[in-house]
Coordinates of C-alpha atoms in Angstrom, one line a residue:
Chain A
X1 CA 102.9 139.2 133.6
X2 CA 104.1 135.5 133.5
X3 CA 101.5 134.8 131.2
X4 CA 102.1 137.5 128.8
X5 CA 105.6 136.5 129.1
X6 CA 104.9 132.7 128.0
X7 CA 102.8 133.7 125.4
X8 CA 105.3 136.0 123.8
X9 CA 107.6 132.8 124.3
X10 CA 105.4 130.8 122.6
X11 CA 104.9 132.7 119.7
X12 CA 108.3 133.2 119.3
X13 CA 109.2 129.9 119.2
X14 CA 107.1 129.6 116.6
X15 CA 108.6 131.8 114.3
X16 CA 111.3 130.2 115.3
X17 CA 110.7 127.0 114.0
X18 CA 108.8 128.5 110.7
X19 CA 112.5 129.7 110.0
X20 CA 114.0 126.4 110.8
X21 CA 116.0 127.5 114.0
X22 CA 114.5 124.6 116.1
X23 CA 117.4 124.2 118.8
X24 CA 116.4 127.9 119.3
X25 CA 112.9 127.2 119.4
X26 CA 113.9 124.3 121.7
X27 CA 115.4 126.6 124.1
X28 CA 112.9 129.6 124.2
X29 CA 110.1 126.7 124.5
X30 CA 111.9 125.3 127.7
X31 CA 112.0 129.0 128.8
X32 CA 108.4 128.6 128.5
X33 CA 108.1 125.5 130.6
X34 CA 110.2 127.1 133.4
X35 CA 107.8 129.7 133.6
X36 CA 104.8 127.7 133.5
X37 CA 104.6 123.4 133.0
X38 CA 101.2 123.8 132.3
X39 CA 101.0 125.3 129.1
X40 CA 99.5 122.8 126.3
X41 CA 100.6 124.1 123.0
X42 CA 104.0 124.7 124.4
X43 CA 104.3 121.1 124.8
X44 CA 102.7 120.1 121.6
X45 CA 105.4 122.4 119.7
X46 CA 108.2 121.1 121.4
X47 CA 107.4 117.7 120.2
X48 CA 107.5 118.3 117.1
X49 CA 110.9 120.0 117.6
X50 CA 112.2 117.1 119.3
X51 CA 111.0 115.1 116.6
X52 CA 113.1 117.1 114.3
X53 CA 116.3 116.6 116.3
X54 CA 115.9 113.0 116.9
X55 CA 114.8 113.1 120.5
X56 CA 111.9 110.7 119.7
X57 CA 112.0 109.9 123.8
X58 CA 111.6 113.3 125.3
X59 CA 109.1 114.0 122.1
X60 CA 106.5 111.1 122.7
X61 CA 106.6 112.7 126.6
X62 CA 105.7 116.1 125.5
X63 CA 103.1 114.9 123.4
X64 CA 101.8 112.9 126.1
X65 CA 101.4 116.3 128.1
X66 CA 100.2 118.4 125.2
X67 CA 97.5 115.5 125.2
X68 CA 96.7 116.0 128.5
X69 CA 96.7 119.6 128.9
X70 CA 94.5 119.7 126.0
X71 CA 92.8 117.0 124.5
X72 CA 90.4 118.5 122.5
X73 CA 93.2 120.8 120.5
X74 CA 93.6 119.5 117.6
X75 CA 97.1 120.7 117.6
X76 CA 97.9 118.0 120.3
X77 CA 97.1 115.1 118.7
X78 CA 98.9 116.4 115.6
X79 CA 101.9 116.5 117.4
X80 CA 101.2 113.3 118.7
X81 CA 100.8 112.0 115.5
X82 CA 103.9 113.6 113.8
X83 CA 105.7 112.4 116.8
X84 CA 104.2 108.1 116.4
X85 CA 105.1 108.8 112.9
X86 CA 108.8 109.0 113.7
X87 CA 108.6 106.1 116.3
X88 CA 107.1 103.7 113.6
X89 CA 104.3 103.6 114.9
X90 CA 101.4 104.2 112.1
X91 CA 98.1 102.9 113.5
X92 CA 98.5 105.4 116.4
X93 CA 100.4 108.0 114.0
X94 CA 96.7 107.7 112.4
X95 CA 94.4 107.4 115.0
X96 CA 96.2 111.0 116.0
X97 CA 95.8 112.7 112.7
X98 CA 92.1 111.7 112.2
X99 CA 90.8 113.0 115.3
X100 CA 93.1 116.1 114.8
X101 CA 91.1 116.0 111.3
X102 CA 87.7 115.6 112.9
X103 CA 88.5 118.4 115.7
X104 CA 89.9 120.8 112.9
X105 CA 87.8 120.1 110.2
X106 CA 88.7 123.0 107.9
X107 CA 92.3 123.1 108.5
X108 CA 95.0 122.0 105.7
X109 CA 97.6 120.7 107.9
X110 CA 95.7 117.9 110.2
X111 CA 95.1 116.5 106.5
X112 CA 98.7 117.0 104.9
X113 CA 99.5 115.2 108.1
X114 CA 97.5 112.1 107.4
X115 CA 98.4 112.8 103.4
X116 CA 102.2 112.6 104.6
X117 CA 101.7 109.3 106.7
X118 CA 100.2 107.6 104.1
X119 CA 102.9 108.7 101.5
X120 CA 105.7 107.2 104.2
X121 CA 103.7 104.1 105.0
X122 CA 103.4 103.7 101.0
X123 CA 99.7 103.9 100.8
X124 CA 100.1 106.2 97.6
X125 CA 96.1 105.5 96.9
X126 CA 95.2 106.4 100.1
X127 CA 97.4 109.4 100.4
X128 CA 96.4 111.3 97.5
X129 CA 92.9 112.0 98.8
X130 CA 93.9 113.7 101.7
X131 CA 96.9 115.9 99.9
X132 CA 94.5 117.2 97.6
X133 CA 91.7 118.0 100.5
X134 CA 95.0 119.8 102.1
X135 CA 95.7 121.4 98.7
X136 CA 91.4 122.5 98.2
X137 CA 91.8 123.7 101.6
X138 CA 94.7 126.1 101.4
X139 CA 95.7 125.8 98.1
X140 CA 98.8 128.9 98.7
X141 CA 100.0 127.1 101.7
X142 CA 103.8 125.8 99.4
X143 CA 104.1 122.7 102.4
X144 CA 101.0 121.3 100.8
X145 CA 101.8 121.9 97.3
X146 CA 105.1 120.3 97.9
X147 CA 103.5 116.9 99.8
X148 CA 101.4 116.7 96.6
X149 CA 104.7 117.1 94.5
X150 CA 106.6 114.6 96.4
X151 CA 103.3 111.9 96.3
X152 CA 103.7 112.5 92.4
X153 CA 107.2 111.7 92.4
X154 CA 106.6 108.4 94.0
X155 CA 104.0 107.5 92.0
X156 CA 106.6 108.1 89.3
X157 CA 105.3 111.4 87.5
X158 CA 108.5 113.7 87.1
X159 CA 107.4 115.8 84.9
X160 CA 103.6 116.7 87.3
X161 CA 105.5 116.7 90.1
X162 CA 108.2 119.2 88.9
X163 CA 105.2 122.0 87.6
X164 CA 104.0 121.1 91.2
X165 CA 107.0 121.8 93.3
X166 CA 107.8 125.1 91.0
X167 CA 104.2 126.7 92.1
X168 CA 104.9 125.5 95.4
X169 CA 108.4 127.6 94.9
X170 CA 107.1 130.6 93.6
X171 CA 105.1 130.7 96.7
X172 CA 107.8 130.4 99.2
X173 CA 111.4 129.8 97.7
X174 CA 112.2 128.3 100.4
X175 CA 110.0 125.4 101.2
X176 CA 112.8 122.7 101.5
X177 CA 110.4 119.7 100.3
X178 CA 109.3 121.5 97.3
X179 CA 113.2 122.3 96.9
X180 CA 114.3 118.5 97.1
X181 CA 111.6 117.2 94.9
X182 CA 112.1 120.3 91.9
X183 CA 115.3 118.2 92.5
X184 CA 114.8 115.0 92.5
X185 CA 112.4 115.7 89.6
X186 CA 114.5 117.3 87.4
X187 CA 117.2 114.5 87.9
X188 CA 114.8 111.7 86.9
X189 CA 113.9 113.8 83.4
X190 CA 117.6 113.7 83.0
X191 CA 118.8 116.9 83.7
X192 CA 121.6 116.7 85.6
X193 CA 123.3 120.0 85.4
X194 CA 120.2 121.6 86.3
X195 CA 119.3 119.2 89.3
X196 CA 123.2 120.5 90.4
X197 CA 122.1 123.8 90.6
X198 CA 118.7 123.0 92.5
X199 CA 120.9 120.4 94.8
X200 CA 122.6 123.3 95.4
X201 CA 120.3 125.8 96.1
X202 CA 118.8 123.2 98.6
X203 CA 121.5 122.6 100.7
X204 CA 122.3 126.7 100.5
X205 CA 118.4 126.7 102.0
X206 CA 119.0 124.1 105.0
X207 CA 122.5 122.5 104.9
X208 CA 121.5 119.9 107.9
X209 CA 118.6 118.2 106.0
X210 CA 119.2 114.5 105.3
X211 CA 116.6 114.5 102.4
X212 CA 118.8 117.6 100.9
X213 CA 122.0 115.9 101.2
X214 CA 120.9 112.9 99.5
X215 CA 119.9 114.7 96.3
X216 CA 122.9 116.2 96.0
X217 CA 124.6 112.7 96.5
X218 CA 122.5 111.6 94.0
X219 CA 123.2 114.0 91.6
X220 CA 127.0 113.5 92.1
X221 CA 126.5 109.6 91.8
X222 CA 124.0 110.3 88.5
X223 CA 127.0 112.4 87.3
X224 CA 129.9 109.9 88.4
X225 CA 130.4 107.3 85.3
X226 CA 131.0 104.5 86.7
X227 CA 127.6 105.0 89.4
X228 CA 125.3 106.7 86.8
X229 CA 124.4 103.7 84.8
X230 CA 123.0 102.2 88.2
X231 CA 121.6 105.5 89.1
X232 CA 119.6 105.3 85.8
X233 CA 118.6 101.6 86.0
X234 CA 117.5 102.0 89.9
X235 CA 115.4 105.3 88.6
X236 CA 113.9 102.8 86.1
X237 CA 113.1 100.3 88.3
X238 CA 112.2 102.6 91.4
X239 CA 109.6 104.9 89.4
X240 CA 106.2 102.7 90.1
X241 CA 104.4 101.0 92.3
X242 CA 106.3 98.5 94.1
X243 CA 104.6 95.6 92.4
X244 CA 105.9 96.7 89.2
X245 CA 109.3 96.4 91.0
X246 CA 109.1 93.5 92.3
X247 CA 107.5 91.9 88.9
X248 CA 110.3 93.7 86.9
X249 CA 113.6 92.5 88.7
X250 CA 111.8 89.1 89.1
X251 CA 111.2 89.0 85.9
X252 CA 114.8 90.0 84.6
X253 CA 115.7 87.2 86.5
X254 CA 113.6 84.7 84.9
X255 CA 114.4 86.2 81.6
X256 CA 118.3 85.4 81.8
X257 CA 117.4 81.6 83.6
X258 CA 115.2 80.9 80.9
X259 CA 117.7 82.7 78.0
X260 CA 121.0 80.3 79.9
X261 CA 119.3 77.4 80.4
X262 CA 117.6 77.8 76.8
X263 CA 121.2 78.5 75.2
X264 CA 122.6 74.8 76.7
X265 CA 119.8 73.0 75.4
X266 CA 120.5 74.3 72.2
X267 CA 124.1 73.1 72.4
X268 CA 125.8 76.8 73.1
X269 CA 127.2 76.0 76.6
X270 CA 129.9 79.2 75.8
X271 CA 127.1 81.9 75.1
X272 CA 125.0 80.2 77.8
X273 CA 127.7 80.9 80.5
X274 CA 128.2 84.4 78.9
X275 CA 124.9 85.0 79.9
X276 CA 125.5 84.1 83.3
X277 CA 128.9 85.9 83.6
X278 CA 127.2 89.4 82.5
X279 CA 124.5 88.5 84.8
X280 CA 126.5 88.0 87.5
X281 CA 128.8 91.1 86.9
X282 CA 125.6 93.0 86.3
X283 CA 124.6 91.9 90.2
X284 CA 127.4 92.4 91.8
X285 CA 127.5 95.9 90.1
X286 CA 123.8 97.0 91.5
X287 CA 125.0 95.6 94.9
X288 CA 128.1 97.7 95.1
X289 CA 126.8 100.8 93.4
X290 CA 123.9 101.5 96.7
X291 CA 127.1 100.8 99.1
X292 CA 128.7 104.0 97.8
X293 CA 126.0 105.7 97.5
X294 CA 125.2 105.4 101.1
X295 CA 129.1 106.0 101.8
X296 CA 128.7 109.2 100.0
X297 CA 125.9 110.3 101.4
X298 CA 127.2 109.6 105.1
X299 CA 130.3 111.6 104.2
X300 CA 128.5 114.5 103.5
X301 CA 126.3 114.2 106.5
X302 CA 129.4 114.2 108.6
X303 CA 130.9 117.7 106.8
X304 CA 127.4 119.2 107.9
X305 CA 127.0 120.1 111.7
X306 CA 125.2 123.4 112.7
X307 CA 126.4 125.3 115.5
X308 CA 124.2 124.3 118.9
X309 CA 123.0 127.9 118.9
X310 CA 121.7 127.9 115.6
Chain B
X1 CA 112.4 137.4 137.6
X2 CA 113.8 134.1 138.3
X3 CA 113.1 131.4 135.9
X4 CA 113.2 127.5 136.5
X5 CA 114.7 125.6 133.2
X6 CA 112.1 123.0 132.4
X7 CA 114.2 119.7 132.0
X8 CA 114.4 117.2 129.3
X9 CA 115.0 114.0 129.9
X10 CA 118.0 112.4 127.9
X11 CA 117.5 110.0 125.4
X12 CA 117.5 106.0 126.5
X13 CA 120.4 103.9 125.2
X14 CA 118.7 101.7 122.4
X15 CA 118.1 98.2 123.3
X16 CA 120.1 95.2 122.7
X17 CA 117.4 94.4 120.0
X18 CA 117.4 97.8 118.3
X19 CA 120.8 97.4 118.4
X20 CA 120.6 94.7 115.6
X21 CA 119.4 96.6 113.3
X22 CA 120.9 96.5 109.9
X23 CA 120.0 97.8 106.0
X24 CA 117.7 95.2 104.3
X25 CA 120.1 94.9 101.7
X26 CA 122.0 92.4 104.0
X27 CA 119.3 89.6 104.5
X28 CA 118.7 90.2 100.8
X29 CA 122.4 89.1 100.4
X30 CA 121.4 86.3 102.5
X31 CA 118.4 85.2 101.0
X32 CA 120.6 85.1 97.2
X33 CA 124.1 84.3 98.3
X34 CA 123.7 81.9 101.5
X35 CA 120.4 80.4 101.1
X36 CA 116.6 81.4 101.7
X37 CA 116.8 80.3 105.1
X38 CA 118.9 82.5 106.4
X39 CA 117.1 85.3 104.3
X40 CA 114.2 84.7 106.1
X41 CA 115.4 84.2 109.4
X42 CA 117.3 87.9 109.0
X43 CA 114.0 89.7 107.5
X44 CA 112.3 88.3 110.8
X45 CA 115.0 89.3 113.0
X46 CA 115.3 92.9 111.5
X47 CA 111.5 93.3 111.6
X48 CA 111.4 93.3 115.2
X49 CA 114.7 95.2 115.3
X50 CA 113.7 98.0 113.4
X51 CA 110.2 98.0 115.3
X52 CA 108.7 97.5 112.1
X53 CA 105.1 98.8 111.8
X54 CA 104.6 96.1 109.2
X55 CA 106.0 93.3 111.0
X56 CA 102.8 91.1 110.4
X57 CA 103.0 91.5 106.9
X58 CA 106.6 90.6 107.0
X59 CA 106.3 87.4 108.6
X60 CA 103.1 86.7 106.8
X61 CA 104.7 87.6 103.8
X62 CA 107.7 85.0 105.0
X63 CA 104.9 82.4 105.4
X64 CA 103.5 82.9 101.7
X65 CA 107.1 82.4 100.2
X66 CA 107.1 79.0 102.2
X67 CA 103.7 78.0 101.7
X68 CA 103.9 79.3 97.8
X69 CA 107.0 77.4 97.3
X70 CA 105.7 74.2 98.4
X71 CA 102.6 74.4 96.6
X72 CA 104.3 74.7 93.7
X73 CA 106.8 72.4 94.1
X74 CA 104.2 69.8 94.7
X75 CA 101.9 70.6 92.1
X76 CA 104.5 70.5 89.6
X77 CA 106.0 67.3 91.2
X78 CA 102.4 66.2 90.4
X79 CA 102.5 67.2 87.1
X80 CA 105.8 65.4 86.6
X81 CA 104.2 62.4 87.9
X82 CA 101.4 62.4 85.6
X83 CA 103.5 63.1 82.4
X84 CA 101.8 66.7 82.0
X85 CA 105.4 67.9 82.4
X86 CA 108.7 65.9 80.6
X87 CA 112.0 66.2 82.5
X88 CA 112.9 68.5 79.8
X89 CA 110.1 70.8 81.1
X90 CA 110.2 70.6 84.4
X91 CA 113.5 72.3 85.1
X92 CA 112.0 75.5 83.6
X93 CA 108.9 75.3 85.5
X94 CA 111.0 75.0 88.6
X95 CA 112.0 78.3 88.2
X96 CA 108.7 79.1 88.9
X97 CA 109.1 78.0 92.9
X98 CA 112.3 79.9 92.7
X99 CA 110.5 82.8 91.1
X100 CA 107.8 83.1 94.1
X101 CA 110.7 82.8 96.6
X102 CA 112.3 85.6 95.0
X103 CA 109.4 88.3 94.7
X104 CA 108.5 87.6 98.1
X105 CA 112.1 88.5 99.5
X106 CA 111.7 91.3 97.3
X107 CA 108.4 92.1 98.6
X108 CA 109.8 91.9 102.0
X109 CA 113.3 94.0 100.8
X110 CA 110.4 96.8 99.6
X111 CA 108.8 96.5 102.9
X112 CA 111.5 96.8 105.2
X113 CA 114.2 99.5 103.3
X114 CA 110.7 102.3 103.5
X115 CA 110.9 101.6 107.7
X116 CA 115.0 101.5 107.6
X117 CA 114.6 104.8 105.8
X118 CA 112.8 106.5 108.9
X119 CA 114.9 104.4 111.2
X120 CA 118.2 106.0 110.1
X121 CA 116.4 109.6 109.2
X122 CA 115.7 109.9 113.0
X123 CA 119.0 108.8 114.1
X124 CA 118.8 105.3 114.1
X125 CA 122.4 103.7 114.1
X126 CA 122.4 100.6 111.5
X127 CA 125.0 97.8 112.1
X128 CA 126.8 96.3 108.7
X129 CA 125.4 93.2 108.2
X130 CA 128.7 92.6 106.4
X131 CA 130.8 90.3 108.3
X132 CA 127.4 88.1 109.5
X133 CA 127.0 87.6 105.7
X134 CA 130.8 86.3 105.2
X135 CA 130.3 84.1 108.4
X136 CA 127.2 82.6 106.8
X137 CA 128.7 82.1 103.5
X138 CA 132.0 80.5 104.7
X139 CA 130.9 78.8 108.1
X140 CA 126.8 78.1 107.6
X141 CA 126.1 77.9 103.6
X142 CA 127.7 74.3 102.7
X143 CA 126.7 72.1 106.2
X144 CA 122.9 73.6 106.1
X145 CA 123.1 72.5 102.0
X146 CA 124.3 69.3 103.2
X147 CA 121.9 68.8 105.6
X148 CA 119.0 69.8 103.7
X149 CA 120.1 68.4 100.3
X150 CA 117.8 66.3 98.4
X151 CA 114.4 67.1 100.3
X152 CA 111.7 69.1 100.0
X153 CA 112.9 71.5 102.7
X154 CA 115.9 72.1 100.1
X155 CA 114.1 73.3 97.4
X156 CA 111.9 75.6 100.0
X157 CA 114.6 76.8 102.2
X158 CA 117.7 76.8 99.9

């Protein structure tokens, strides 16, 4: 009876968390426990909820248990791995997702997990393998079409990564990754009234996400005049590798050295300190401009909070 | 049928270290408006605050801007002294050590913001680096100039 009852628990928490409700999940998964510590997968899924509400403690515990309930399911070290991911802690976050990869050999989500890692750690070359395995694997699961979508927007491919995150959308409508990168996407191209409308439709979908919020922040600053023309210069400068970055606004600064210093020698003191002064202003502008974006974007994530019991 | 709530335990206080934490931005600020020094010094600091899974790199990165800069201050001090390089010259090819001390706080500003980004997205609380900044500018900036003017520490830590 208790076991049919934990199972039934279990499953619902799952479909739970599928539609998002993870302090419910949370509580029916605790149910669980009560009924019975001993149940592995229990364990392994309420890490990964914990995860989601910032409970990175209490998580790495119940991955520790799911671990040694059951250390062959490769369920439990993927929870163990989503769970060092949060913590900051990527060797073990990747030691986790390759064995849950080499106990689970054919699944697509022990390999969107390493693909995700990879992609947060910044190891875009080393990422994209393991997206498209997830992708070749399942290829109409929308979480793995939107991971791909989101690795091509930070490899600073707009316009694949939007046709990615659509197919991922007309799969499920409501995969909120494949929601924030159509987004994002869309915003990069240029078009801001329809990045609006997909901000929108986001924060309709899940109005707690930070990732959400922060496109529709950035829409607002891309739309604001006096924060757009950094929002264009920092989309620029951000869509690459971070080498290119960091050769680019190293090189801008060389450029204007080189063009002052130039200017004096050549007997043009005034132009050469107009140089300076626009340089300057142009500084303190891309300093300022992040400031209220993050301002923004904390506002709005104070207007958010979701009833415990959601 | 009686059912025992499993517990959870509550989450620990974060450390006095943690605590420290702040955006990269602000040792950025440092590194440009108070002096390299104090640029790296705040990278190292916020690598261990943020637990930073790349703190190795940081601090290796930290030790390639040093040994970079010195390397090419004396090479081109070399230079100088052999009359490859004119006076004339030289100044724009010691933009060059300024140049290599600049990518690698960028490098480091790259490095650290992707970490801050997790930090804060699972509920890590940031402090603003703000007022440390003005307390460098106005109280530490001018006596560490001073004290390092004219050497070859000033052109590697300023």
């Amino acid at each position: 009876m208790t076991a049919a009852r934990v199972t039934y628990l279990v499953e619902q928490a799952q479909q739970q968390m599928g539609r998002g409700q993870v302090d419910m999940a949370i509580a029916t998964l605790t149910e669980a426990l009560g009924l019975d510590p001993n149940v592995a997968r229990a364990h392994a899924l309420l890490a990964v909820c914990l995860r989601d509400r910032n409970r990175l403690t209490a998580a790495a515990l119940e991955a520790g248990a799911a671990l040694a309930g059951a250390p062959q399911d490769p369920f439990s070290h993927y929870a163990a791995g989503a769970v060092h991911e949060a913590r900051r802690e990527w060797r073990q976050a990747e030691q986790h997702y390759q064995t849950a990869i080499e106990l689970a050999p054919e699944a697509d989500w022990t390999r969107r997990g390493l693909g995700r890692l990879y992609l947060v750690w910044g190891r875009l070359r080393d990422a994209k393998p393991w997206l498209d395995a997830a992708c070749e694997a399942d290829p109409e699961d929308a979480a793995n079409l939107a991971t791909l979508a989101h690795w091509h927007l930070e490899s600073g491919d707009a316009a694949r990564a939007e046709a990615i995150a659509r197919e991922a959308l007309r799969i499920d409508p409501h995969e909120s990754e494949a929601l924030v990168v159509l987004g994002y996407a869309v915003l990069r191209q240029g078009r801001v009234d329809e990045a609006l409308e997909h901000a929108a439709w986001a924060v309709q979908n899940d109005p707690s996400d930070r990732a959400t919020l922060s496109l529709l922040v950035a829409v607002k600053m891309r739309k604001n005049p006096l924060t757009g023309l950094w929002f264009r210069f920092a989309t620029f400068i951000g869509s690459g590798s971070s080498t290119r970055m960091v050769l680019l606004l190293v090189g801008m600064y060389l450029a204007v050295r080189v063009a002052s210093m130039a200017l004096g020698d050549f007997g043009q003191p005034g132009a050469a300190n107009a140089v300076n002064f626009i340089w300057l202003g142009f500084c303190v502008y891309t300093w300022f401009a992040p400031m209220l974006f993050q301002r923004a974007l904390r506002k709005e994530l104070e207007q958010v909070r979701l009833r415990p019991d959601y | 049928m009686s059912t025992q709530r499993y517990q959870l335990p509550d989450e620990p206080r974060p450390g006095a270290l943690t605590q420290a934490a702040v955006d990269p931005m602000w040792p950025m600020f440092a590194f440009i408006l108070v002096g390299a020094w104090m640029g790296y010094l705040w990278f190292a600091l916020n690598a261990f605050a943020l637990g930073s899974p790349t703190k190795q790199r940081e601090l290796g990165l930290i030790g390639v801007a040093l040994a970079g800069s010195a390397l090419a201050f004396f090479g081109l001090a070399g230079a100088y002294e052999s009359g490859w390089l004119d006076p004339g010259s030289l100044k724009y090819a010691l933009l060059g050590v300024i140049a290599i001390k600049l990518a690698c706080a960028y490098g480091l500003h790259v490095m650290q913001s992707r970490v801050f980004e997790l930090f804060t997205y699972f509920g890590g609380q940031a402090k603003n680096g703000a007022v440390v900044l003005v307390l460098g500018f106005v109280m530490l900036k001018a006596p560490v100039a001073k004290m390092l003017s004219g050497g070859v520490l000033g052109v590697l830590l300023q």
